[in-house]
Amino acid sequence: MAKYFPVLAEAFGRLRTELAGRPIAIIGHARPDGDCIGSQVALARVLAAAGHDVICVNADPVPRRLTFLTQGLTFYRTDDVLARDERRAAIYVDCADHARAGERLKAHYAVPAACVDHHLSNGGFATLNLIDAGAAATCEILAGMFLDAGLPIDALTAQALYTGIVTDTGQFRFPATSHRCFLLAGELVERGASPAVVGYELYERETAGKLQLLQLFLASLRVECEGRVCIGRLPAGIFAETGTSGEDTEGMVDYARSIEGVDIGVLIEERPEGVVKASLRAKDAAYRMDRIAAAFQGGGHACAAGLSIKMDTKEFHTRLLDLLREQIRVVATATKET
Amino acid sequence: MAKYFPVLAEAFGRLRTELAGRPIAIIGHARPDGDCIGSQVALARVLAAAGHDVICVNADPVPRRLTFLTQGLTFYRTDDVLARDERRAAIYVDCADHARAGERLKAHYAVPAACVDHHLSNGGFATLNLIDAGAAATCEILAGMFLDAGLPIDALTAQALYTGIVTDTGQFRFPATSHRCFLLAGELVERGASPAVVGYELYERETAGKLQLLQLFLASLRVECEGRVCIGRLPAGIFAETGTSGEDTEGMVDYARSIEGVDIGVLIEERPEGVVKASLRAKDAAYRMDRIAAAFQGGGHACAAGLSIKMDTKEFHTRLLDLLREQIRVVATATKET
């Protein structure tokens, strides 16, 4: 039987040998998503089954809609770990760089034992780096490595891995969704992952407030740059008004991008103390959302990036539109030349 | 290699033998969806490749968002077929009964050569019936039968089959989403189906009007029956106001159902001439949406049903709530007893 990740098999074997018997901290990124929590849960369960003392650590809490995966595990916050001065072998998952989990965790776990990740920009900041930028999700890598190594995958582990693949492929529709994604999803369903339960937990447990927030966001949509950009705004105070939180904006920017003819969707949030937060989504990687975000000290992928900056909203709006207009011009010129 | 649909392989072989050389009409249901059009396209392309003269027939037009699948094929409407008095061997796809394509097509193609379907209620109205109610989509059955028979599947055929699986599984999250669905989806991706292109065509080509319609629908949501039912309304004239059509309400009722604690979501549309149209969606089959719809001369599945009736909107609303309240009581009593 061919391996799913033949290049990583040797390193994963070495990781298991070198960490044998040691207590482990599995660290995810700030504002954790389904692939982050799914990866942490799955790796924690597999390592715990192999006899390790394992904890999971994040700068931010596990989002409400992902708590169905965390039963039986302890998720620590940064303060808990620093207060207890927990010393463990650290494995970073789904983090493109060491700082993605926060500077304080970076300082505490200064030499990570390993990282498992699928981000193109990951340069390999750990002792052992298990990276495949061709994978759609870190959970895809973990699922493949577990199967390649013949490790048992129980139903909740399968559910966690499946959740990561579902969320990071946008329900199997982002460009990185491959034959391998489907093969692995099938294997996980065979082992007890339930597409219906995952779908229910992720998408059918909304609050009335979240739908109200979505409604207000949709009402705010404005098309700019001759129909190529669509921007929606969530003004200051809207979370309090609707009984929601920043977590509830997840996926909202996709509506802005979904309009025919629109190439770039933007969500702008006015946060307290003059902070502007923005999510940028492009239909095509040529628009380089990561670069646009970087102009405001943000980052991300070519099609999906984000930023958070102290700036007047109007000024931000103007500067963002200038950059987007210029980028659209650059792409149009490049397209004409080829 | 084990077959995907071992029980159907013999009948599918017989169908191909018996129809050899004959002109064929592939008939789908009224208000065709992704699984219907996907099935028609895929079967038409495979039969055309085998030398058949093939047309596709529907009572209603191919929805705008599915036209990316129909290149190179002719989709006829009922009138076209009746006017030309087209006589062909008829294969019905994705139709639970003979009348689902309309009474006029039923009369014209009185003895269908075959039907391919996944609906539980399909009693087998054709000469050869290729039915598997365990399949999530008719496209799943077709994909499996083509592969089982070793028939070539080109990229556009794969794309059509993949589209049917995506839409009828609700993007791989309805309960019928099985290991087999994922295996077949993977095989189709191997043969040229593009999850990104299908996702773009289905979900990223919205009109601004449709988002406005969604916004107005969300603003209309009201929770009833102690939070167990959520109803949204689209008043008369809203399609004209937003530049949309009835086709654009697809998927909207799912927002009503998606709220935590809500068991049943309802979309009520005021149509011209005093007609009320409603879509009913339950989180659990016990609520029997098909029976509620039947009380208003509608029908469907236990979790998803619909109706269209000439009735005063207020009266409809009251009668519907009475029936839903009673059904919620019945389910609660049954749950207590078990």
PDB file of N, CA and C in Angstrom, chain A residues 110-189:
ATOM      1  N   ALA A 110      11.256  27.803  23.860  1.00  0.00           N
ATOM      2  CA  ALA A 110      12.186  28.474  22.943  1.00  0.00           C
ATOM      3  C   ALA A 110      12.712  27.538  21.856  1.00  0.00           C
ATOM      4  N   VAL A 111      12.834  26.246  22.178  1.00  0.00           N
ATOM      5  CA  VAL A 111      13.335  25.280  21.184  1.00  0.00           C
ATOM      6  C   VAL A 111      12.293  24.177  21.004  1.00  0.00           C
ATOM      7  N   PRO A 112      11.343  24.388  20.111  1.00  0.00           N
ATOM      8  CA  PRO A 112      10.302  23.374  19.922  1.00  0.00           C
ATOM      9  C   PRO A 112      10.886  22.064  19.401  1.00  0.00           C
ATOM     10  N   ALA A 113      10.375  20.952  19.933  1.00  0.00           N
ATOM     11  CA  ALA A 113      10.855  19.644  19.475  1.00  0.00           C
ATOM     12  C   ALA A 113      10.430  19.390  18.034  1.00  0.00           C
ATOM     13  N   ALA A 114       9.219  19.851  17.688  1.00  0.00           N
ATOM     14  CA  ALA A 114       8.733  19.560  16.334  1.00  0.00           C
ATOM     15  C   ALA A 114       7.665  20.557  15.931  1.00  0.00           C
ATOM     16  N   CYS A 115       7.458  20.681  14.628  1.00  0.00           N
ATOM     17  CA  CYS A 115       6.253  21.340  14.142  1.00  0.00           C
ATOM     18  C   CYS A 115       5.659  20.517  13.008  1.00  0.00           C
ATOM     19  N   VAL A 116       4.329  20.505  12.977  1.00  0.00           N
ATOM     20  CA  VAL A 116       3.605  19.820  11.903  1.00  0.00           C
ATOM     21  C   VAL A 116       2.738  20.891  11.255  1.00  0.00           C
ATOM     22  N   ASP A 117       2.916  21.096   9.947  1.00  0.00           N
ATOM     23  CA  ASP A 117       2.233  22.239   9.341  1.00  0.00           C
ATOM     24  C   ASP A 117       2.109  22.087   7.830  1.00  0.00           C
ATOM     25  N   HIS A 118       1.207  22.880   7.268  1.00  0.00           N
ATOM     26  CA  HIS A 118       0.984  22.856   5.813  1.00  0.00           C
ATOM     27  C   HIS A 118       1.115  24.242   5.187  1.00  0.00           C
ATOM     28  N   HIS A 119       1.625  25.222   5.932  1.00  0.00           N
ATOM     29  CA  HIS A 119       1.755  26.563   5.366  1.00  0.00           C
ATOM     30  C   HIS A 119       3.029  26.697   4.533  1.00  0.00           C
ATOM     31  N   LEU A 120       2.859  27.286   3.356  1.00  0.00           N
ATOM     32  CA  LEU A 120       3.962  27.474   2.424  1.00  0.00           C
ATOM     33  C   LEU A 120       5.089  28.290   3.045  1.00  0.00           C
ATOM     34  N   SER A 121       4.718  29.251   3.895  1.00  0.00           N
ATOM     35  CA  SER A 121       5.722  30.175   4.429  1.00  0.00           C
ATOM     36  C   SER A 121       6.489  29.601   5.625  1.00  0.00           C
ATOM     37  N   ASN A 122       6.139  28.369   6.036  1.00  0.00           N
ATOM     38  CA  ASN A 122       6.817  27.787   7.195  1.00  0.00           C
ATOM     39  C   ASN A 122       8.246  27.407   6.817  1.00  0.00           C
ATOM     40  N   GLY A 123       9.212  28.098   7.430  1.00  0.00           N
ATOM     41  CA  GLY A 123      10.615  27.857   7.110  1.00  0.00           C
ATOM     42  C   GLY A 123      11.226  26.727   7.926  1.00  0.00           C
ATOM     43  N   GLY A 124      10.460  26.190   8.905  1.00  0.00           N
ATOM     44  CA  GLY A 124      10.998  25.106   9.714  1.00  0.00           C
ATOM     45  C   GLY A 124      11.687  25.643  10.945  1.00  0.00           C
ATOM     46  N   PHE A 125      10.909  26.000  11.982  1.00  0.00           N
ATOM     47  CA  PHE A 125      11.485  26.642  13.161  1.00  0.00           C
ATOM     48  C   PHE A 125      11.743  25.668  14.307  1.00  0.00           C
ATOM     49  N   ALA A 126      11.430  24.379  14.103  1.00  0.00           N
ATOM     50  CA  ALA A 126      11.579  23.400  15.186  1.00  0.00           C
ATOM     51  C   ALA A 126      12.750  22.468  14.907  1.00  0.00           C
ATOM     52  N   THR A 127      13.056  21.613  15.872  1.00  0.00           N
ATOM     53  CA  THR A 127      14.147  20.660  15.677  1.00  0.00           C
ATOM     54  C   THR A 127      13.787  19.683  14.560  1.00  0.00           C
ATOM     55  N   LEU A 128      12.552  19.154  14.626  1.00  0.00           N
ATOM     56  CA  LEU A 128      12.051  18.261  13.571  1.00  0.00           C
ATOM     57  C   LEU A 128      10.878  18.953  12.885  1.00  0.00           C
ATOM     58  N   ASN A 129      10.957  19.117  11.587  1.00  0.00           N
ATOM     59  CA  ASN A 129       9.907  19.844  10.883  1.00  0.00           C
ATOM     60  C   ASN A 129       9.161  18.925   9.920  1.00  0.00           C
ATOM     61  N   LEU A 130       7.890  18.708  10.217  1.00  0.00           N
ATOM     62  CA  LEU A 130       7.055  17.845   9.384  1.00  0.00           C
ATOM     63  C   LEU A 130       6.104  18.743   8.607  1.00  0.00           C
ATOM     64  N   ILE A 131       6.553  19.186   7.459  1.00  0.00           N
ATOM     65  CA  ILE A 131       5.838  20.201   6.694  1.00  0.00           C
ATOM     66  C   ILE A 131       5.549  19.686   5.292  1.00  0.00           C
ATOM     67  N   ASP A 132       4.319  19.846   4.837  1.00  0.00           N
ATOM     68  CA  ASP A 132       3.973  19.570   3.442  1.00  0.00           C
ATOM     69  C   ASP A 132       3.002  20.654   2.981  1.00  0.00           C
ATOM     70  N   ALA A 133       3.524  21.607   2.205  1.00  0.00           N
ATOM     71  CA  ALA A 133       2.704  22.741   1.762  1.00  0.00           C
ATOM     72  C   ALA A 133       1.693  22.317   0.705  1.00  0.00           C
ATOM     73  N   GLY A 134       1.798  21.082   0.226  1.00  0.00           N
ATOM     74  CA  GLY A 134       0.812  20.589  -0.730  1.00  0.00           C
ATOM     75  C   GLY A 134      -0.442  20.071  -0.061  1.00  0.00           C
ATOM     76  N   ALA A 135      -0.404  19.931   1.262  1.00  0.00           N
ATOM     77  CA  ALA A 135      -1.579  19.434   1.986  1.00  0.00           C
ATOM     78  C   ALA A 135      -2.555  20.582   2.212  1.00  0.00           C
ATOM     79  N   ALA A 136      -3.835  20.270   2.182  1.00  0.00           N
ATOM     80  CA  ALA A 136      -4.879  21.279   2.383  1.00  0.00           C
ATOM     81  C   ALA A 136      -5.035  21.631   3.849  1.00  0.00           C
ATOM     82  N   ALA A 137      -4.589  20.745   4.735  1.00  0.00           N
ATOM     83  CA  ALA A 137      -4.793  20.937   6.176  1.00  0.00           C
ATOM     84  C   ALA A 137      -3.703  20.222   6.944  1.00  0.00           C
ATOM     85  N   THR A 138      -3.376  20.752   8.124  1.00  0.00           N
ATOM     86  CA  THR A 138      -2.455  20.032   8.999  1.00  0.00           C
ATOM     87  C   THR A 138      -3.065  18.684   9.384  1.00  0.00           C
ATOM     88  N   CYS A 139      -4.393  18.647   9.559  1.00  0.00           N
ATOM     89  CA  CYS A 139      -5.069  17.384   9.874  1.00  0.00           C
ATOM     90  C   CYS A 139      -4.909  16.361   8.754  1.00  0.00           C
ATOM     91  N   GLU A 140      -4.802  16.822   7.524  1.00  0.00           N
ATOM     92  CA  GLU A 140      -4.569  15.893   6.408  1.00  0.00           C
ATOM     93  C   GLU A 140      -3.203  15.224   6.594  1.00  0.00           C
ATOM     94  N   ILE A 141      -2.188  16.022   6.963  1.00  0.00           N
ATOM     95  CA  ILE A 141      -0.845  15.477   7.183  1.00  0.00           C
ATOM     96  C   ILE A 141      -0.865  14.475   8.330  1.00  0.00           C
ATOM     97  N   LEU A 142      -1.494  14.870   9.450  1.00  0.00           N
ATOM     98  CA  LEU A 142      -1.535  13.978  10.615  1.00  0.00           C
ATOM     99  C   LEU A 142      -2.260  12.680  10.276  1.00  0.00           C
ATOM    100  N   ALA A 143      -3.438  12.787   9.626  1.00  0.00           N
ATOM    101  CA  ALA A 143      -4.201  11.580   9.280  1.00  0.00           C
ATOM    102  C   ALA A 143      -3.345  10.657   8.421  1.00  0.00           C
ATOM    103  N   GLY A 144      -2.681  11.243   7.401  1.00  0.00           N
ATOM    104  CA  GLY A 144      -1.852  10.438   6.513  1.00  0.00           C
ATOM    105  C   GLY A 144      -0.684   9.798   7.250  1.00  0.00           C
ATOM    106  N   MET A 145      -0.024  10.569   8.131  1.00  0.00           N
ATOM    107  CA  MET A 145       1.133  10.024   8.859  1.00  0.00           C
ATOM    108  C   MET A 145       0.706   8.916   9.822  1.00  0.00           C
ATOM    109  N   PHE A 146      -0.436   9.111  10.487  1.00  0.00           N
ATOM    110  CA  PHE A 146      -0.924   8.065  11.409  1.00  0.00           C
ATOM    111  C   PHE A 146      -1.205   6.776  10.632  1.00  0.00           C
ATOM    112  N   LEU A 147      -1.882   6.908   9.491  1.00  0.00           N
ATOM    113  CA  LEU A 147      -2.202   5.721   8.688  1.00  0.00           C
ATOM    114  C   LEU A 147      -0.935   5.099   8.112  1.00  0.00           C
ATOM    115  N   ASP A 148      -0.015   5.938   7.633  1.00  0.00           N
ATOM    116  CA  ASP A 148       1.244   5.420   7.087  1.00  0.00           C
ATOM    117  C   ASP A 148       2.013   4.624   8.145  1.00  0.00           C
ATOM    118  N   ALA A 149       1.925   5.101   9.404  1.00  0.00           N
ATOM    119  CA  ALA A 149       2.671   4.445  10.492  1.00  0.00           C
ATOM    120  C   ALA A 149       1.887   3.279  11.094  1.00  0.00           C
ATOM    121  N   GLY A 150       0.674   3.061  10.606  1.00  0.00           N
ATOM    122  CA  GLY A 150      -0.138   1.966  11.142  1.00  0.00           C
ATOM    123  C   GLY A 150      -0.620   2.210  12.551  1.00  0.00           C
ATOM    124  N   LEU A 151      -0.695   3.468  12.975  1.00  0.00           N
ATOM    125  CA  LEU A 151      -1.164   3.775  14.330  1.00  0.00           C
ATOM    126  C   LEU A 151      -2.688   3.662  14.387  1.00  0.00           C
ATOM    127  N   PRO A 152      -3.242   3.199  15.516  1.00  0.00           N
ATOM    128  CA  PRO A 152      -4.697   3.128  15.616  1.00  0.00           C
ATOM    129  C   PRO A 152      -5.303   4.535  15.702  1.00  0.00           C
ATOM    130  N   ILE A 153      -6.439   4.715  15.041  1.00  0.00           N
ATOM    131  CA  ILE A 153      -7.164   5.989  15.066  1.00  0.00           C
ATOM    132  C   ILE A 153      -8.553   5.698  15.599  1.00  0.00           C
ATOM    133  N   ASP A 154      -8.852   6.186  16.815  1.00  0.00           N
ATOM    134  CA  ASP A 154     -10.185   5.908  17.361  1.00  0.00           C
ATOM    135  C   ASP A 154     -11.204   6.901  16.805  1.00  0.00           C
ATOM    136  N   ALA A 155     -12.485   6.721  17.163  1.00  0.00           N
ATOM    137  CA  ALA A 155     -13.554   7.487  16.513  1.00  0.00           C
ATOM    138  C   ALA A 155     -13.412   8.989  16.762  1.00  0.00           C
ATOM    139  N   LEU A 156     -13.054   9.386  17.996  1.00  0.00           N
ATOM    140  CA  LEU A 156     -12.972  10.817  18.280  1.00  0.00           C
ATOM    141  C   LEU A 156     -11.746  11.445  17.604  1.00  0.00           C
ATOM    142  N   THR A 157     -10.665  10.674  17.517  1.00  0.00           N
ATOM    143  CA  THR A 157      -9.485  11.150  16.786  1.00  0.00           C
ATOM    144  C   THR A 157      -9.838  11.336  15.310  1.00  0.00           C
ATOM    145  N   ALA A 158     -10.560  10.359  14.759  1.00  0.00           N
ATOM    146  CA  ALA A 158     -10.989  10.455  13.356  1.00  0.00           C
ATOM    147  C   ALA A 158     -11.876  11.684  13.158  1.00  0.00           C
ATOM    148  N   GLN A 159     -12.769  11.903  14.125  1.00  0.00           N
ATOM    149  CA  GLN A 159     -13.678  13.055  14.050  1.00  0.00           C
ATOM    150  C   GLN A 159     -12.887  14.378  14.048  1.00  0.00           C
ATOM    151  N   ALA A 160     -11.863  14.449  14.897  1.00  0.00           N
ATOM    152  CA  ALA A 160     -11.046  15.664  14.996  1.00  0.00           C
ATOM    153  C   ALA A 160     -10.291  15.911  13.687  1.00  0.00           C
ATOM    154  N   LEU A 161      -9.693  14.847  13.152  1.00  0.00           N
ATOM    155  CA  LEU A 161      -8.936  14.986  11.898  1.00  0.00           C
ATOM    156  C   LEU A 161      -9.868  15.365  10.752  1.00  0.00           C
ATOM    157  N   TYR A 162     -11.033  14.738  10.728  1.00  0.00           N
ATOM    158  CA  TYR A 162     -12.016  15.032   9.685  1.00  0.00           C
ATOM    159  C   TYR A 162     -12.449  16.504   9.767  1.00  0.00           C
ATOM    160  N   THR A 163     -12.658  16.986  10.982  1.00  0.00           N
ATOM    161  CA  THR A 163     -13.070  18.382  11.189  1.00  0.00           C
ATOM    162  C   THR A 163     -12.032  19.355  10.626  1.00  0.00           C
ATOM    163  N   GLY A 164     -10.765  19.058  10.854  1.00  0.00           N
ATOM    164  CA  GLY A 164      -9.710  19.923  10.328  1.00  0.00           C
ATOM    165  C   GLY A 164      -9.695  19.949   8.807  1.00  0.00           C
ATOM    166  N   ILE A 165      -9.913  18.783   8.198  1.00  0.00           N
ATOM    167  CA  ILE A 165      -9.936  18.726   6.730  1.00  0.00           C
ATOM    168  C   ILE A 165     -11.144  19.494   6.199  1.00  0.00           C
ATOM    169  N   VAL A 166     -12.300  19.318   6.846  1.00  0.00           N
ATOM    170  CA  VAL A 166     -13.514  20.022   6.407  1.00  0.00           C
ATOM    171  C   VAL A 166     -13.315  21.537   6.489  1.00  0.00           C
ATOM    172  N   THR A 167     -12.808  22.024   7.611  1.00  0.00           N
ATOM    173  CA  THR A 167     -12.731  23.475   7.781  1.00  0.00           C
ATOM    174  C   THR A 167     -11.648  24.090   6.900  1.00  0.00           C
ATOM    175  N   ASP A 168     -10.480  23.432   6.792  1.00  0.00           N
ATOM    176  CA  ASP A 168      -9.405  24.053   6.017  1.00  0.00           C
ATOM    177  C   ASP A 168      -9.557  23.865   4.504  1.00  0.00           C
ATOM    178  N   THR A 169     -10.477  22.987   4.072  1.00  0.00           N
ATOM    179  CA  THR A 169     -10.775  22.908   2.634  1.00  0.00           C
ATOM    180  C   THR A 169     -12.037  23.709   2.324  1.00  0.00           C
ATOM    181  N   GLY A 170     -12.609  24.427   3.319  1.00  0.00           N
ATOM    182  CA  GLY A 170     -13.860  25.142   3.086  1.00  0.00           C
ATOM    183  C   GLY A 170     -14.951  24.182   2.649  1.00  0.00           C
ATOM    184  N   GLN A 171     -15.102  23.073   3.374  1.00  0.00           N
ATOM    185  CA  GLN A 171     -16.024  22.007   2.980  1.00  0.00           C
ATOM    186  C   GLN A 171     -15.688  21.461   1.585  1.00  0.00           C
ATOM    187  N   PHE A 172     -14.426  21.056   1.439  1.00  0.00           N
ATOM    188  CA  PHE A 172     -13.963  20.381   0.217  1.00  0.00           C
ATOM    189  C   PHE A 172     -14.128  21.237  -1.034  1.00  0.00           C
ATOM    190  N   ARG A 173     -13.824  22.534  -0.935  1.00  0.00           N
ATOM    191  CA  ARG A 173     -13.907  23.295  -2.178  1.00  0.00           C
ATOM    192  C   ARG A 173     -12.781  24.273  -2.438  1.00  0.00           C
ATOM    193  N   PHE A 174     -11.834  24.419  -1.528  1.00  0.00           N
ATOM    194  CA  PHE A 174     -10.692  25.261  -1.843  1.00  0.00           C
ATOM    195  C   PHE A 174      -9.772  24.519  -2.822  1.00  0.00           C
ATOM    196  N   PRO A 175      -8.928  25.283  -3.565  1.00  0.00           N
ATOM    197  CA  PRO A 175      -8.104  24.653  -4.605  1.00  0.00           C
ATOM    198  C   PRO A 175      -7.221  23.498  -4.107  1.00  0.00           C
ATOM    199  N   ALA A 176      -6.802  23.526  -2.852  1.00  0.00           N
ATOM    200  CA  ALA A 176      -5.910  22.464  -2.366  1.00  0.00           C
ATOM    201  C   ALA A 176      -6.633  21.148  -2.112  1.00  0.00           C
ATOM    202  N   THR A 177      -7.955  21.116  -2.311  1.00  0.00           N
ATOM    203  CA  THR A 177      -8.724  19.882  -2.087  1.00  0.00           C
ATOM    204  C   THR A 177      -8.349  18.847  -3.142  1.00  0.00           C
ATOM    205  N   SER A 178      -7.661  17.791  -2.706  1.00  0.00           N
ATOM    206  CA  SER A 178      -7.062  16.831  -3.633  1.00  0.00           C
ATOM    207  C   SER A 178      -7.714  15.458  -3.521  1.00  0.00           C
ATOM    208  N   HIS A 179      -7.330  14.584  -4.444  1.00  0.00           N
ATOM    209  CA  HIS A 179      -7.715  13.175  -4.365  1.00  0.00           C
ATOM    210  C   HIS A 179      -7.370  12.630  -2.979  1.00  0.00           C
ATOM    211  N   ARG A 180      -6.163  12.982  -2.487  1.00  0.00           N
ATOM    212  CA  ARG A 180      -5.726  12.496  -1.173  1.00  0.00           C
ATOM    213  C   ARG A 180      -6.665  12.950  -0.053  1.00  0.00           C
ATOM    214  N   CYS A 181      -7.159  14.201  -0.129  1.00  0.00           N
ATOM    215  CA  CYS A 181      -8.114  14.685   0.882  1.00  0.00           C
ATOM    216  C   CYS A 181      -9.322  13.759   0.966  1.00  0.00           C
ATOM    217  N   PHE A 182      -9.840  13.389  -0.206  1.00  0.00           N
ATOM    218  CA  PHE A 182     -11.034  12.545  -0.225  1.00  0.00           C
ATOM    219  C   PHE A 182     -10.737  11.127   0.263  1.00  0.00           C
ATOM    220  N   LEU A 183      -9.581  10.605  -0.147  1.00  0.00           N
ATOM    221  CA  LEU A 183      -9.213   9.264   0.320  1.00  0.00           C
ATOM    222  C   LEU A 183      -9.107   9.253   1.839  1.00  0.00           C
ATOM    223  N   LEU A 184      -8.449  10.276   2.393  1.00  0.00           N
ATOM    224  CA  LEU A 184      -8.268  10.334   3.842  1.00  0.00           C
ATOM    225  C   LEU A 184      -9.602  10.577   4.542  1.00  0.00           C
ATOM    226  N   ALA A 185     -10.432  11.469   3.987  1.00  0.00           N
ATOM    227  CA  ALA A 185     -11.751  11.702   4.588  1.00  0.00           C
ATOM    228  C   ALA A 185     -12.523  10.390   4.638  1.00  0.00           C
ATOM    229  N   GLY A 186     -12.454   9.611   3.551  1.00  0.00           N
ATOM    230  CA  GLY A 186     -13.129   8.308   3.520  1.00  0.00           C
ATOM    231  C   GLY A 186     -12.593   7.380   4.600  1.00  0.00           C
ATOM    232  N   GLU A 187     -11.272   7.318   4.744  1.00  0.00           N
ATOM    233  CA  GLU A 187     -10.659   6.465   5.780  1.00  0.00           C
ATOM    234  C   GLU A 187     -11.125   6.901   7.170  1.00  0.00           C
ATOM    235  N   LEU A 188     -11.245   8.206   7.371  1.00  0.00           N
ATOM    236  CA  LEU A 188     -11.656   8.709   8.694  1.00  0.00           C
ATOM    237  C   LEU A 188     -13.122   8.380   8.957  1.00  0.00           C
ATOM    238  N   VAL A 189     -13.966   8.459   7.921  1.00  0.00           N
ATOM    239  CA  VAL A 189     -15.376   8.079   8.069  1.00  0.00           C
ATOM    240  C   VAL A 189     -15.459   6.589   8.420  1.00  0.00           C
TER     241      VAL A 189
END
